[in-house]
Amino acid sequence: MRRRQHDEPVLITDAAPSFDEEQRHRKRVYAVLMVVHLVGFTAAGLLAHIWWLALGIVAVTGALPWVAVVLANDRTSQRGQCRMRRGGGPAIEDRHHDQIDI
């Protein structure tokens, strides 16, 4: 078997994380952001007598549920996309191969 000059071995560190590991990470990020959101609204309620500080806390933590949902639904591994080699060409060659039907 002849190897081309530009072929490089596949490193295990280049492998995408497993689905369970990725989902666990996304759930953890969602939970942390929602806890920060709830703590912020509680702090704003406790600091209601300082209206400008409470309003600032609500403004900062108000967008956290949306951010948490967007991050929780974002998959980092892009399946179905062709990886690019260092040479700039696609990793999978797009050549016509003859088939023999038996």
Tab-separated table of N, CA and C in Angstrom, residues 17-32 71-72 74-76:
chain	number	residue	atom	x	y	z
A	17	PRO	N	-15.289	15.124	21.123
A	17	PRO	CA	-15.760	14.493	22.362
A	17	PRO	C	-16.998	13.657	22.083
A	18	SER	N	-17.227	12.661	22.920
A	18	SER	CA	-18.388	11.809	22.733
A	18	SER	C	-19.661	12.618	22.949
A	19	PHE	N	-20.773	12.104	22.454
A	19	PHE	CA	-22.051	12.804	22.567
A	19	PHE	C	-22.426	12.993	24.031
A	20	ASP	N	-22.248	11.950	24.851
A	20	ASP	CA	-22.595	12.050	26.268
A	20	ASP	C	-21.742	13.088	26.985
A	21	GLU	N	-20.455	13.115	26.687
A	21	GLU	CA	-19.562	14.085	27.310
A	21	GLU	C	-19.923	15.505	26.898
A	22	GLU	N	-20.216	15.692	25.632
A	22	GLU	CA	-20.586	17.010	25.135
A	22	GLU	C	-21.912	17.478	25.739
A	23	GLN	N	-22.871	16.570	25.840
A	23	GLN	CA	-24.168	16.916	26.408
A	23	GLN	C	-24.046	17.239	27.900
A	24	ARG	N	-23.206	16.492	28.616
A	24	ARG	CA	-22.970	16.757	30.032
A	24	ARG	C	-22.383	18.160	30.227
A	25	HIS	N	-21.447	18.529	29.359
A	25	HIS	CA	-20.841	19.859	29.435
A	25	HIS	C	-21.878	20.950	29.158
A	26	ARG	N	-22.714	20.742	28.152
A	26	ARG	CA	-23.730	21.744	27.820
A	26	ARG	C	-24.747	21.895	28.946
A	27	LYS	N	-25.130	20.788	29.607
A	27	LYS	CA	-26.051	20.867	30.742
A	27	LYS	C	-25.425	21.628	31.908
A	28	ARG	N	-24.129	21.396	32.135
A	28	ARG	CA	-23.434	22.082	33.214
A	28	ARG	C	-23.372	23.585	32.956
A	29	VAL	N	-23.069	23.971	31.725
A	29	VAL	CA	-23.019	25.398	31.374
A	29	VAL	C	-24.394	26.033	31.545
A	30	TYR	N	-25.441	25.342	31.113
A	30	TYR	CA	-26.806	25.854	31.254
A	30	TYR	C	-27.157	26.046	32.726
A	31	ALA	N	-26.848	25.051	33.556
A	31	ALA	CA	-27.175	25.130	34.975
A	31	ALA	C	-26.432	26.280	35.658
A	32	VAL	N	-25.159	26.455	35.345
A	32	VAL	CA	-24.386	27.538	35.955
A	32	VAL	C	-24.958	28.894	35.556
A	71	LEU	N	-26.364	28.551	24.192
A	71	LEU	CA	-25.161	27.754	24.453
A	71	LEU	C	-25.485	26.289	24.682
A	72	ALA	N	-26.617	25.999	25.316
A	72	ALA	CA	-26.990	24.603	25.579
A	72	ALA	C	-27.365	23.875	24.300
A	74	ASP	N	-26.028	24.535	21.305
A	74	ASP	CA	-24.932	24.634	20.350
A	74	ASP	C	-24.045	23.406	20.452
A	75	ARG	N	-23.956	22.647	19.373
A	75	ARG	CA	-23.052	21.492	19.334
A	75	ARG	C	-21.734	21.958	18.758
A	76	THR	N	-20.639	21.651	19.458
A	76	THR	CA	-19.335	22.105	18.987
A	76	THR	C	-18.818	21.264	17.838
